[in-house]
Coordinates of C-alpha atoms in Angstrom, one line a residue:
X1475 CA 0.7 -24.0 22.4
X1476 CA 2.0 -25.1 19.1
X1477 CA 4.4 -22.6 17.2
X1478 CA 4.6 -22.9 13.4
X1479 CA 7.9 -23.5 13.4
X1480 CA 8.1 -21.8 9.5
X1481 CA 7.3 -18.8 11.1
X1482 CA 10.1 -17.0 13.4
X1483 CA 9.7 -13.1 14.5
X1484 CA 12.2 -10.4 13.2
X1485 CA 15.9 -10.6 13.9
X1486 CA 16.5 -6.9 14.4
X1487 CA 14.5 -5.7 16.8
X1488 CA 16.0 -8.1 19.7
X1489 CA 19.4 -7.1 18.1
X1490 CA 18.2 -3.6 19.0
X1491 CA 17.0 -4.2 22.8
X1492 CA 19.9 -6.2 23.5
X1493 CA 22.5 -3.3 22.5
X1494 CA 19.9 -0.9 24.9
X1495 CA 18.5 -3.1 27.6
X1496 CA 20.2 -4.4 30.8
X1497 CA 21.0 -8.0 30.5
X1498 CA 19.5 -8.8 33.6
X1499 CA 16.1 -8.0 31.9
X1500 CA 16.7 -9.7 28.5
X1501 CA 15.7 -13.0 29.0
X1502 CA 12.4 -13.0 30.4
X1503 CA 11.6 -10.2 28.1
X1504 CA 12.6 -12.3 24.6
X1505 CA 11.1 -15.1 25.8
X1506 CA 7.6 -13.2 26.8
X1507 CA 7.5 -11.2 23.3
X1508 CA 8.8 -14.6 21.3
X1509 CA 4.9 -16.2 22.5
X1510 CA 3.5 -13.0 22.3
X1511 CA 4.6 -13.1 18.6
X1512 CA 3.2 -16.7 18.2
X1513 CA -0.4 -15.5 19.5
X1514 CA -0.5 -12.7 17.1
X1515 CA 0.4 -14.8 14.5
X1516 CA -2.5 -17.2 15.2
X1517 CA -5.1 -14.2 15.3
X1518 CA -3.9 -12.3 12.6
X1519 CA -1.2 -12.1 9.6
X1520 CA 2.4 -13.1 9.5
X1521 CA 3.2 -9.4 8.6
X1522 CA 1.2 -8.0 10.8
X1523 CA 2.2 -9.6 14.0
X1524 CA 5.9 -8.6 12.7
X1525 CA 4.8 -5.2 12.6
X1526 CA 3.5 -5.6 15.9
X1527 CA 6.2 -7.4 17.6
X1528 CA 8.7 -4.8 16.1
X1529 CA 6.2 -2.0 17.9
X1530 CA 5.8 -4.1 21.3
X1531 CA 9.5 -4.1 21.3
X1532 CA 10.4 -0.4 20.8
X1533 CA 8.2 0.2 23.5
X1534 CA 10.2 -1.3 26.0
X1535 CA 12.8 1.1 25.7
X1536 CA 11.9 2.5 29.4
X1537 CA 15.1 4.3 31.2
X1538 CA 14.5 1.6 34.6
X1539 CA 15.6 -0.8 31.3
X1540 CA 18.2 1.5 29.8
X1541 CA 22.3 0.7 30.4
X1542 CA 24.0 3.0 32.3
X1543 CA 21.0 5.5 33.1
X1544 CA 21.9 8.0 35.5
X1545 CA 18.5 9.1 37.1
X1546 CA 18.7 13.2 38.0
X1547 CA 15.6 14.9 39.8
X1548 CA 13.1 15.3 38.0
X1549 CA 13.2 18.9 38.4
X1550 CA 16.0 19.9 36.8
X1551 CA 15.5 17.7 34.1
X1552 CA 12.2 19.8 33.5
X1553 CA 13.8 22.8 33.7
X1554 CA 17.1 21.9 31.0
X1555 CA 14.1 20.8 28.2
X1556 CA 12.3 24.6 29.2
X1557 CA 15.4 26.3 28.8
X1558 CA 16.5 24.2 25.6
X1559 CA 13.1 24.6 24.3
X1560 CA 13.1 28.8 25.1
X1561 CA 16.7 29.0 23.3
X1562 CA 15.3 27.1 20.4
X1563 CA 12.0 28.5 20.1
X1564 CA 13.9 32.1 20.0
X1565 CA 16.3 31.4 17.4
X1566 CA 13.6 30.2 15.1
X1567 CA 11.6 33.7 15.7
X1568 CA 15.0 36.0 15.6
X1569 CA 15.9 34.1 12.4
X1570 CA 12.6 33.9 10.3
X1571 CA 14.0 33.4 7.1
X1572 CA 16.1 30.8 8.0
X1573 CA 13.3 29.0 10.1
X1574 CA 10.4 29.8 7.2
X1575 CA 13.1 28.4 4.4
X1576 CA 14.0 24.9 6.9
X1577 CA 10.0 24.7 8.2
X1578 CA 8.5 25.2 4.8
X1579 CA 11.3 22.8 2.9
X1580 CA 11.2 19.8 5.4
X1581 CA 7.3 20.7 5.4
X1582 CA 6.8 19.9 1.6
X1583 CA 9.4 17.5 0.9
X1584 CA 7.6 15.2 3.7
X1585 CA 4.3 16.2 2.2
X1586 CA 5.1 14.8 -1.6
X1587 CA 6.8 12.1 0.2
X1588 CA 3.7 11.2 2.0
X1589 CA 1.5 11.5 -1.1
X1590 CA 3.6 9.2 -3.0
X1591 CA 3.4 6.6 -0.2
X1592 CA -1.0 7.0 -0.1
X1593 CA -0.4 5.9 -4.0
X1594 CA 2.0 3.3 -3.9
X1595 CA 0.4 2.1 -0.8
X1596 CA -3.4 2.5 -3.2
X1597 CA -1.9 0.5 -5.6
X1598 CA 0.3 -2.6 -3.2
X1599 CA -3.8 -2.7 -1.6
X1600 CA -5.4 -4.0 -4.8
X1601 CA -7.7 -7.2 -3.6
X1602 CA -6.2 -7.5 -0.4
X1603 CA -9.1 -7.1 1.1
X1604 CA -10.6 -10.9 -0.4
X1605 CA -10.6 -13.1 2.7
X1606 CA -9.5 -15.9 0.6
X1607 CA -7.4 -13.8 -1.9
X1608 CA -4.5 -16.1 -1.3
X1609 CA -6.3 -19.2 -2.2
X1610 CA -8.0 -17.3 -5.4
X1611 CA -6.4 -17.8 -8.8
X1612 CA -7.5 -16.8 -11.9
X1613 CA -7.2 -18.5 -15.7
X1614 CA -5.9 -17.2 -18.7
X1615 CA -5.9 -18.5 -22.0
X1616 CA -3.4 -19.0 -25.1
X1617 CA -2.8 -20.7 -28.5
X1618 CA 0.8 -21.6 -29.6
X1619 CA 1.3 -20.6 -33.6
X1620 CA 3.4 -24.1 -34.1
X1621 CA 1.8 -27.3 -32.5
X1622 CA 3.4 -28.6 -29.3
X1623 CA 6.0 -25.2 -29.4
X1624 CA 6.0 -24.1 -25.9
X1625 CA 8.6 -21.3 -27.1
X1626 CA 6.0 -19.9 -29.0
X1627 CA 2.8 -20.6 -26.6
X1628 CA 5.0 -18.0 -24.2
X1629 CA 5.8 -15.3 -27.4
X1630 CA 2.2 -14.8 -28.1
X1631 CA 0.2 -13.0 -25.3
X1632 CA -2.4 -14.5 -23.0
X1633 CA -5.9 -13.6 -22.8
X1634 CA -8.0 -13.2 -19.9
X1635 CA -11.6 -14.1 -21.7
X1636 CA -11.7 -17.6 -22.9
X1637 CA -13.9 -20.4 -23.3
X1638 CA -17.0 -21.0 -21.0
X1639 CA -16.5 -25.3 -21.3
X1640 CA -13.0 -24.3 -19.5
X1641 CA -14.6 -23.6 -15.8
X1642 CA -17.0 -27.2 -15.5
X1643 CA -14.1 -29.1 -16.7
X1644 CA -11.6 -27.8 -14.3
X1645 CA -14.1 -28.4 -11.4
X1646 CA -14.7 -31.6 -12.8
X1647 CA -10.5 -33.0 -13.1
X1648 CA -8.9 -31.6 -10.3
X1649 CA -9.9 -32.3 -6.9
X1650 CA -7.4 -29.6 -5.6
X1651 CA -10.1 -27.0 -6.6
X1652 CA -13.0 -26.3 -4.7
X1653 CA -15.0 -23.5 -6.4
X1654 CA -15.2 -22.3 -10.0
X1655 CA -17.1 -18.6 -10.6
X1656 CA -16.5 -17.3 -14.0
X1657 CA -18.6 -14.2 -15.6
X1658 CA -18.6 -12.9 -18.8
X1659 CA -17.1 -10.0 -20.2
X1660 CA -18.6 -6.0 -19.3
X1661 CA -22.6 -5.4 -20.6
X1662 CA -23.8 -2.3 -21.9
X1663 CA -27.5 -2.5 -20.2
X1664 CA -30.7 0.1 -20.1
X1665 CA -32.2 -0.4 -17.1
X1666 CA -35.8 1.6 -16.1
X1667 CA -37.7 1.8 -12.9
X1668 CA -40.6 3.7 -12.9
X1669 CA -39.4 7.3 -14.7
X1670 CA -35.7 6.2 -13.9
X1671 CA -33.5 5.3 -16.5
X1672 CA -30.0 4.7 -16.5
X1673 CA -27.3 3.2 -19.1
X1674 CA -25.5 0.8 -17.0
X1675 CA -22.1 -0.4 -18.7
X1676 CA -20.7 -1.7 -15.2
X1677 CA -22.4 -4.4 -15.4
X1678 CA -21.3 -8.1 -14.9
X1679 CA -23.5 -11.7 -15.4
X1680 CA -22.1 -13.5 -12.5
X1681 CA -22.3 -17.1 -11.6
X1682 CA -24.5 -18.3 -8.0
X1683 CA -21.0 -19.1 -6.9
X1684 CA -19.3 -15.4 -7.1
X1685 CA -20.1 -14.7 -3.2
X1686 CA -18.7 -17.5 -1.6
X1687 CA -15.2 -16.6 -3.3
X1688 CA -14.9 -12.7 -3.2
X1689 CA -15.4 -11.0 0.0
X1690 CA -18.2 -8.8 -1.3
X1691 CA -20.7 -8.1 2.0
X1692 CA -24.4 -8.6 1.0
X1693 CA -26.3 -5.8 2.7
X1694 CA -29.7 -8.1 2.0
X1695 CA -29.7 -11.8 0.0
X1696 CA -28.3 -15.2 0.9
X1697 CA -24.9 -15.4 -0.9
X1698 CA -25.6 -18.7 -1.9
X1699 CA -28.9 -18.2 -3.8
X1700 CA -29.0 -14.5 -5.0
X1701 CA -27.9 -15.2 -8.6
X1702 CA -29.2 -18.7 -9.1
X1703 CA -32.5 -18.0 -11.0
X1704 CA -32.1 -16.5 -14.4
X1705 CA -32.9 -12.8 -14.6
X1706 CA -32.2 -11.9 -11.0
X1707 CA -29.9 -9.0 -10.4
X1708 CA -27.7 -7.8 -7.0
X1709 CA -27.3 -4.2 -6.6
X1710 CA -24.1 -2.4 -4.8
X1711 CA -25.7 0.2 -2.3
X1712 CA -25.1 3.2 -4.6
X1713 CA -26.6 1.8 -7.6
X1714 CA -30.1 0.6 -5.6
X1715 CA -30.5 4.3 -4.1
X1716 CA -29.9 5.5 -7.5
X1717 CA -32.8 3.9 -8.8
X1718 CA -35.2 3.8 -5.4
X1719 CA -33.4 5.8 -3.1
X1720 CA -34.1 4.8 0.9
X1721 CA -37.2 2.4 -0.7
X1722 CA -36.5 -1.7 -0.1
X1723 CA -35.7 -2.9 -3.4
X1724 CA -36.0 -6.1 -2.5
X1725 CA -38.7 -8.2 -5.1
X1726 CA -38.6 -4.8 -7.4
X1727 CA -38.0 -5.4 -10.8
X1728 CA -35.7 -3.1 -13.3
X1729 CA -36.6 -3.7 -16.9
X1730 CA -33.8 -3.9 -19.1
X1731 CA -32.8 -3.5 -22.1
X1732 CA -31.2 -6.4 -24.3
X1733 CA -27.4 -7.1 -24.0
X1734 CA -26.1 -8.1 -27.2
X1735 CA -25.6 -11.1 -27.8
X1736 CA -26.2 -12.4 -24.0
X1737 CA -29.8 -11.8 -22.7
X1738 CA -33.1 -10.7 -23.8
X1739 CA -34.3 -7.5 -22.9
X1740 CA -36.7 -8.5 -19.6
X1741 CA -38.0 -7.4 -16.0
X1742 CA -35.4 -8.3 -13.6
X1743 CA -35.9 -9.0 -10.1
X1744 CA -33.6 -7.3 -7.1
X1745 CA -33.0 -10.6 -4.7
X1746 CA -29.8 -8.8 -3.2
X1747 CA -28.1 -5.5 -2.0
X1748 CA -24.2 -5.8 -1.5
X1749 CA -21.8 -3.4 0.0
X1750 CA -20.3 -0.8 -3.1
X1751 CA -17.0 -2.5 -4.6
X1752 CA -14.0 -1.3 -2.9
X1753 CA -12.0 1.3 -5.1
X1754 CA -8.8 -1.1 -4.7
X1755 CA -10.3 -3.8 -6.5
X1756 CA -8.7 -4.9 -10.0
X1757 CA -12.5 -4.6 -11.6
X1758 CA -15.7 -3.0 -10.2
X1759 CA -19.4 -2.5 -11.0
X1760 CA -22.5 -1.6 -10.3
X1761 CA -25.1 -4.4 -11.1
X1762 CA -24.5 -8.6 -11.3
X1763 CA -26.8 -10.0 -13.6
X1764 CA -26.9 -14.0 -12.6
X1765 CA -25.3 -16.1 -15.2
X1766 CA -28.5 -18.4 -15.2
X1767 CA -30.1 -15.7 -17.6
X1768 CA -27.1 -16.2 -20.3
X1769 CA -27.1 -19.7 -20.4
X1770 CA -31.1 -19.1 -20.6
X1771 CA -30.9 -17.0 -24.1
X1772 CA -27.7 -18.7 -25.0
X1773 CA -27.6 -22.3 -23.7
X1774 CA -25.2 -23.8 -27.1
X1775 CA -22.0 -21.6 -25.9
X1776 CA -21.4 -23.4 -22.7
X1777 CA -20.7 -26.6 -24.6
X1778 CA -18.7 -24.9 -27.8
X1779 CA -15.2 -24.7 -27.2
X1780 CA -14.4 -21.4 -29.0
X1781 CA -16.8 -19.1 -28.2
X1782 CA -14.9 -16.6 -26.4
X1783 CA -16.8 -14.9 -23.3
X1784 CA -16.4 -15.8 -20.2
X1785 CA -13.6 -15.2 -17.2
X1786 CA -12.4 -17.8 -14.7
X1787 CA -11.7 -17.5 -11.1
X1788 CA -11.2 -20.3 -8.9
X1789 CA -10.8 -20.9 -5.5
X1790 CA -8.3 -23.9 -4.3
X1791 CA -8.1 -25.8 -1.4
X1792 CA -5.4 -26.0 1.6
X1793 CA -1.9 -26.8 0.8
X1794 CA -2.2 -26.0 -3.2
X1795 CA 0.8 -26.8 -5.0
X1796 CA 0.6 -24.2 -8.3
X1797 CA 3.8 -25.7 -10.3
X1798 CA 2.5 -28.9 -9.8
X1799 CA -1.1 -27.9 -11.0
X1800 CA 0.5 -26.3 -14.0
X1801 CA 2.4 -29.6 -15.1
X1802 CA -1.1 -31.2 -15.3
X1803 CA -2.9 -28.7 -18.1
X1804 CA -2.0 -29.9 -20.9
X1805 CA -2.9 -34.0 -20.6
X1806 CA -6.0 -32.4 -19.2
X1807 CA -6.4 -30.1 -22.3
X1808 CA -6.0 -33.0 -24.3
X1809 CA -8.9 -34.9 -22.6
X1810 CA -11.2 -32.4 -22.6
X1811 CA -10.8 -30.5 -26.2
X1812 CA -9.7 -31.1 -29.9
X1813 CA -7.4 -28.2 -30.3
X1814 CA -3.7 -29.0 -30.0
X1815 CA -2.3 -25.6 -30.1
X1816 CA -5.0 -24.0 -27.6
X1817 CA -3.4 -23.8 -24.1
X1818 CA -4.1 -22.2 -20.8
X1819 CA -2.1 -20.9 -17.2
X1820 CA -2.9 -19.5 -14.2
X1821 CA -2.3 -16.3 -12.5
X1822 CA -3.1 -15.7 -8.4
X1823 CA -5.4 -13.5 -7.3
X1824 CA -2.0 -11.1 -6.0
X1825 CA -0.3 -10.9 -9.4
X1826 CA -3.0 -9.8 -10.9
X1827 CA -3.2 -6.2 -10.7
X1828 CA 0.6 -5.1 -10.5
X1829 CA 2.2 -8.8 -12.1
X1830 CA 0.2 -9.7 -14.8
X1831 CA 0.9 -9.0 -19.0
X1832 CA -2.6 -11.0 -20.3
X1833 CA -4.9 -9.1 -22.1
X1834 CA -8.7 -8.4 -22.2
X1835 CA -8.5 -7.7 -19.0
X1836 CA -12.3 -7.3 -16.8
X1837 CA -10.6 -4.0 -15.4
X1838 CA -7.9 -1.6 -14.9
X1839 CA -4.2 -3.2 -14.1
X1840 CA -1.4 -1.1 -12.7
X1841 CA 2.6 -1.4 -13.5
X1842 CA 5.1 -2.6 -11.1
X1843 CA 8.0 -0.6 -12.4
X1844 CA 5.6 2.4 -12.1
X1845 CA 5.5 1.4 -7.8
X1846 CA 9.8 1.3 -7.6
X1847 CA 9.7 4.6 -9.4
X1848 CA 7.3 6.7 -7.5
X1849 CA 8.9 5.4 -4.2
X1850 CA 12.6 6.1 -5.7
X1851 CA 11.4 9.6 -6.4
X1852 CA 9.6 9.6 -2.9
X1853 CA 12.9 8.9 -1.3
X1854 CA 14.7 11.2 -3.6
X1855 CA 12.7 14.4 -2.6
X1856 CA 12.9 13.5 1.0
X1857 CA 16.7 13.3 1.1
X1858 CA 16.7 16.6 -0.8
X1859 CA 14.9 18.5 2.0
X1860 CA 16.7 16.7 4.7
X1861 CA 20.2 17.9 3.0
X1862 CA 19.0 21.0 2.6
X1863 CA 18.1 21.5 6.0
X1864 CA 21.7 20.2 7.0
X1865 CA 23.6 22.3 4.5
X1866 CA 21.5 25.9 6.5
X1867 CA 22.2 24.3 10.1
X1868 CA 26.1 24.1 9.8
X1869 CA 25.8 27.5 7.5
X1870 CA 24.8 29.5 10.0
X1871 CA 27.9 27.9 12.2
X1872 CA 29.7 31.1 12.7
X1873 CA 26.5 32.8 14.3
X1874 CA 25.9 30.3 16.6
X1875 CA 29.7 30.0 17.6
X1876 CA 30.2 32.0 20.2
X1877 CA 27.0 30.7 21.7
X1878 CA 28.9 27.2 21.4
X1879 CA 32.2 28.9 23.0
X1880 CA 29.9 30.5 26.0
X1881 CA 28.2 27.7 27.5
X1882 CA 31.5 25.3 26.9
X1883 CA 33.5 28.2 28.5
X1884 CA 31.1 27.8 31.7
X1885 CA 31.0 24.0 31.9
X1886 CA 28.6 22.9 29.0
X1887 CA 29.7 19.3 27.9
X1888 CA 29.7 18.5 24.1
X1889 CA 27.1 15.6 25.0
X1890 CA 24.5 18.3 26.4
X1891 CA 24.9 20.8 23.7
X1892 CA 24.6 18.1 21.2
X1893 CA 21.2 17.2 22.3
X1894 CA 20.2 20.7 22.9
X1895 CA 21.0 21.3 19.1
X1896 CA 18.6 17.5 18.5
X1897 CA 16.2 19.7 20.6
X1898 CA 16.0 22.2 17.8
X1899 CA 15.8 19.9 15.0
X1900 CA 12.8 18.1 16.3
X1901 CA 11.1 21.5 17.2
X1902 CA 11.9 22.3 13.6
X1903 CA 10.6 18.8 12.2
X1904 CA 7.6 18.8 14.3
X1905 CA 6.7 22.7 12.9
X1906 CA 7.7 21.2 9.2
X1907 CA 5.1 18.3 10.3
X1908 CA 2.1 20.6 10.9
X1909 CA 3.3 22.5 7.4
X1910 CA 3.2 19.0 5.7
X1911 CA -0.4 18.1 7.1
X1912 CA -1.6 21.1 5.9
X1913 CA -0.1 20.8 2.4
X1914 CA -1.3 17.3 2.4
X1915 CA -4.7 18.4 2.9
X1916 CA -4.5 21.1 0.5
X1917 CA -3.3 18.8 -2.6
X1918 CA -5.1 15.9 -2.1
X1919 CA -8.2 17.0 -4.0
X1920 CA -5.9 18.0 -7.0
X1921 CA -4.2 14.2 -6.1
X1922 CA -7.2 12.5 -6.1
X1923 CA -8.0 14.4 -9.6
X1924 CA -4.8 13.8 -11.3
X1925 CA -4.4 9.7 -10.4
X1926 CA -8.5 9.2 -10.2
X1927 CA -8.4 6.7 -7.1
X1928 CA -10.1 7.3 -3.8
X1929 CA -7.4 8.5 -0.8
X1930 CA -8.6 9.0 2.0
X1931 CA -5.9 9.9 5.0
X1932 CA -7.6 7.3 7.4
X1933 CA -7.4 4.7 5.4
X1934 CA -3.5 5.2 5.3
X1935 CA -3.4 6.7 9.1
X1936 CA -4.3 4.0 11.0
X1937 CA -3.0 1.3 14.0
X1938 CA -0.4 -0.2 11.9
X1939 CA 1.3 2.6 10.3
X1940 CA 0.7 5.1 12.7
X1941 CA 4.4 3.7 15.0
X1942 CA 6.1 3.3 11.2
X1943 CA 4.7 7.4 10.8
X1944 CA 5.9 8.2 14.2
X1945 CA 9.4 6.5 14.1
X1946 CA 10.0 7.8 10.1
X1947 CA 9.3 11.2 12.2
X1948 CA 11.6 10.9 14.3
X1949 CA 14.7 9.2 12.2
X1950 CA 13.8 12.1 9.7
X1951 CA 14.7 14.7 12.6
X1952 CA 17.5 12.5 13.9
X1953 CA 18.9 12.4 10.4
X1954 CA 18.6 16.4 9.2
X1955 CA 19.7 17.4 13.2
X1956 CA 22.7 15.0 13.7
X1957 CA 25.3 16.3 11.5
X1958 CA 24.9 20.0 12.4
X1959 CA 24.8 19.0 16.4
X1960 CA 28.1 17.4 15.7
X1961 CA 29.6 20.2 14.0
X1962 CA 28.2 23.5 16.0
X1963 CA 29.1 21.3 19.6
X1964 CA 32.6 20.2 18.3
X1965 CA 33.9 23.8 18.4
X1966 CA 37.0 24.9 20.2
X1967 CA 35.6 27.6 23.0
X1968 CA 39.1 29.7 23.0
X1969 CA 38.5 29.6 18.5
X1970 CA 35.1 30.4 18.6
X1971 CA 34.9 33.4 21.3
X1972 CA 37.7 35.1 18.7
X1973 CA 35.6 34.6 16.2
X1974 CA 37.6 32.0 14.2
X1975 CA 35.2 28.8 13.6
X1976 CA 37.1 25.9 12.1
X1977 CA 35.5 22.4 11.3
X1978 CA 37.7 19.9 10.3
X1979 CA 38.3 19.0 7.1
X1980 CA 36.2 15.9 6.9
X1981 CA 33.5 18.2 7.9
X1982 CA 34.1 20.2 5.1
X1983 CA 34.5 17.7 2.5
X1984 CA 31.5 15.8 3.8
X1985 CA 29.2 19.4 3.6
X1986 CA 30.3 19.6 0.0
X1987 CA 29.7 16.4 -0.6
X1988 CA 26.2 16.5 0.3
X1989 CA 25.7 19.7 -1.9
X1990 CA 26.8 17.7 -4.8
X1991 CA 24.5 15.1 -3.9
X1992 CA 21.7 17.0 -3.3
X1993 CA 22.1 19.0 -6.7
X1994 CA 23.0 15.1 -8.5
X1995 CA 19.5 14.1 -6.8
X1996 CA 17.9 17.0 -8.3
X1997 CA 18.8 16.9 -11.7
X1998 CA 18.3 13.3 -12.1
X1999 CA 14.5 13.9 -11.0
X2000 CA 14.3 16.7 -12.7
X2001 CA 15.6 14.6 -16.1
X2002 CA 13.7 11.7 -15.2
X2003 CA 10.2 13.8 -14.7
X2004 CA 10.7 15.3 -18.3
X2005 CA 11.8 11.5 -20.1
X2006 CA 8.5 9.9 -18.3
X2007 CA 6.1 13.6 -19.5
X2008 CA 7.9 12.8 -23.1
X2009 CA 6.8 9.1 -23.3

């Protein structure tokens, strides 16, 4: 099997095995997931067989692997995780105001960190879902305000909708590019079936070509011919039972209404159904109206360089070089138009949403700055409730002392009590779980109303992220239980059964430390919420 030799699997997670895992077992084991990597990488993407090596890897952390694991009857390992699991579960009921404060806390500060993370990950998504998106690109188009100044092609902004003559000619010089679609700008179109009328404005006229570049399922129509003859018109599912419900409206015509300056009003004929645009999509509609009819009312625009109304997409071949593609525009702008201070770039299919400062854009475009802001707050809101759940563990140190003093007086060993005390904080994060789902739930309407995009929890829950869910679980209760385990199992037994608890000063310093932080972390989203409501 041939390995792309480009392509090697994370470093980490054999860093992590090797620190855990018997050496006897490591070889065979690196070298069976190293070609298990290489087959996942031929089947699906380079991130994705990461994610899934990474996964394939943390489950081999089985104790017949483990160093120095000390097998015990299984009995009485059953019965230490009933009794840890009694003691814990009774704490939380005798101390209900302590267990509703940590539960409800941890609860909501993994519940807005989860909502932030279903919009950031909303907005990373945009046109991912384009099989080709990687070989998709898109034009934009420029003048410079001084002839030949390249300083001042770059000052002045870019504009999506440009010249029609700028799709053919492209197709025409450069061999690197295999298919041109361009479409014009957004019409405004009547459109009447029987006693059915609607004012369509998303509505696009599309070139034949549109199908074989975007991954846009046809329901019904060959993708090839569906918008080749003037006046025929695809429909997305919703739009078609709009107008004829479960009816075939295949051969139907919609009359409709003129589009200014593009078509004549006319009876256009269904000759496709396609799948409804996904909501992560940097434009949508409802309707494409084949181009053919455009060129049909307005046949002189094509040719004029100047008339402004038409977007570019192209799709390139294998092995495209964009720097050296961009080196070529302007001798072929030269060839191909009389303008010297008109000029155009290209932007990829990925940068378009999140990357991209041209204007008249066919849709909505989101901000990059606006993604490392949301996840910095995100993080910020997390760490708060973890702190906070660390700061009421170690204060309620004294009460749980002489327990500490007790069952280190009668043989306890600071290892056990430590992860009796990890017990409790994953009881406590898996109750704080179950609070977070149902606040999830709960908000998500209001979400979905404040932000208008589509969330839907499966669409976020799924294969992939479900281990990255698990283990963020799980370093979450690792994280807010570690520090009080240390502290409450570090106590002196003679100290502790007097009543005296002392933590070492570090301790101390380190608790106040995290107060601080916590109420710095606070106050700079608290400052930063009211600057962003302000602008």
């Amino acid at each position: 099997m041939m390995q792309p030799t480009e392509i090697n699997p994370p470093e980490w997670p054999v860093k992590f095995l090797r620190f855990f895992l018997k050496k006897e077992y490591l070889e065979e084991i690196e070298g069976d997931m190293e070609e298990l990597f290489f087959d996942h990488v031929e089947q699906f993407s380079q991130a994705k067989a990461k994610r899934m090596y990474a996964w394939e890897m943390l489950k081999l952390l089985r104790p017949i692997l483990l160093k120095n694991v000390r097998h015990t009857p299984t009995l009485n390992q059953y019965a230490m995780f009933k009794n840890y699991f009694k003691i814990a579960w009774r704490n939380l009921v005798k101390k209900k105001a302590y267990s509703v404060i940590n539960i409800f806390g941890l609860g909501l500060g993994m519940a807005c960190c989860f909502l932030i993370f279903m919009f950031v990950q909303d907005e990373l998504s945009y046109d991912n879902y384009h099989e080709k998106g990687d070989r998709i690109y898109r034009v934009t188009h420029g003048y410079k305000s001084a002839k030949d100044s390249e300083e001042s092609a770059k000052a002045n902004p870019f504009w999506v909708w440009g010249n029609a003559p700028i799709g053919p000619a492209l197709l025409q010089n450069f061999p690197e590019i295999e298919k041109v679609v361009q479409f014009s700008g957004r019409a405004d179109i009547l459109l009447t079936y029987e006693d059915k009328k609607y004012q369509e404005d998303g509505i696009f006229f599309m070139d034949s070509t549109a199908f074989e570049i975007f991954s846009w399922p046809l329901v019904r129509g060959n993708p090839k011919t569906v918008l080749a003859a003037p006046y025929s018109i695809v429909l997305t599912e919703s739009t078609a039972r709009k107008y004829f419900g479960d009816a075939d409206p295949i051969g139907k015509s919609l009359q409709g209404s003129e589009a200014a300056g593009r078509s004549n009003a006319g009876d256009y004929t269904v000759t496709g159904i396609m799948k409804d645009v996904p909501s992560n999509s940097h434009f949508r509609f409802n309707a494409l109206l084949s181009m053919s009819t455009f060129k049909k009312s307005r046949p002189d625009i094509f040719d004029e360089w100047g008339y402004v109304d038409s977007y570019t997409y192209f799709l390139v071949k294998e092995q495209f070089n964009a720097a050296a593609f961009k080196q070529k525009i302007p001798a072929f702008l030269s060839r191909v138009q009389k303008d010297p201070n008109y000029t155009i770039s290209i932007e990829p299919l990925k940068d378009v949403y999140l990357r991209t400062s041209a204007q008249r854009q066919p849709g909505e475009t989101g901000s990059l700055p606006n993604i490392y802001v949301f996840s910095i707050i995100g993080i910020f809101i997390l760490v708060i409730a973890i702190i906070n759940f660390m700061n009421l563990a170690t204060a309620r140190s004294m009460e749980r002392g002489k327990e500490v003093g007790i069952r280190k007086s009668i043989g306890a060993e600071r290892s056990s009590l430590i992860f009796q005390f990890l017990g409790e904080s994953f009881i406590i994060v898996f109750l704080s779980v179950l609070v977070a789902v149902l606040i999830i739930f709960a908000a998500l309407p209001y979400m979905i109303d404040f932000t208008g995009k589509e969330l839907v929890i499966l669409r976020f829950v799924n294969g992939e992220t479900i281990p990255f869910l698990i283990g963020g679980v799980l370093l979450i209760g690792l994280a807010a239980g570690s520090y009080p385990a240390l502290v409450l199992s570090g106590f002196t037994p003679a100290l502790v059964l007097k009543g005296i608890t002392r933590s070492a000063a570090g301790g101390v310093n380190l608790r106040r430390g995290l107060v601080i932080f916590q109420f710095s972390l606070s106050i700079a989203l608290i400052a930063g919420t009211i600057i962003v409501y302000s602008q």
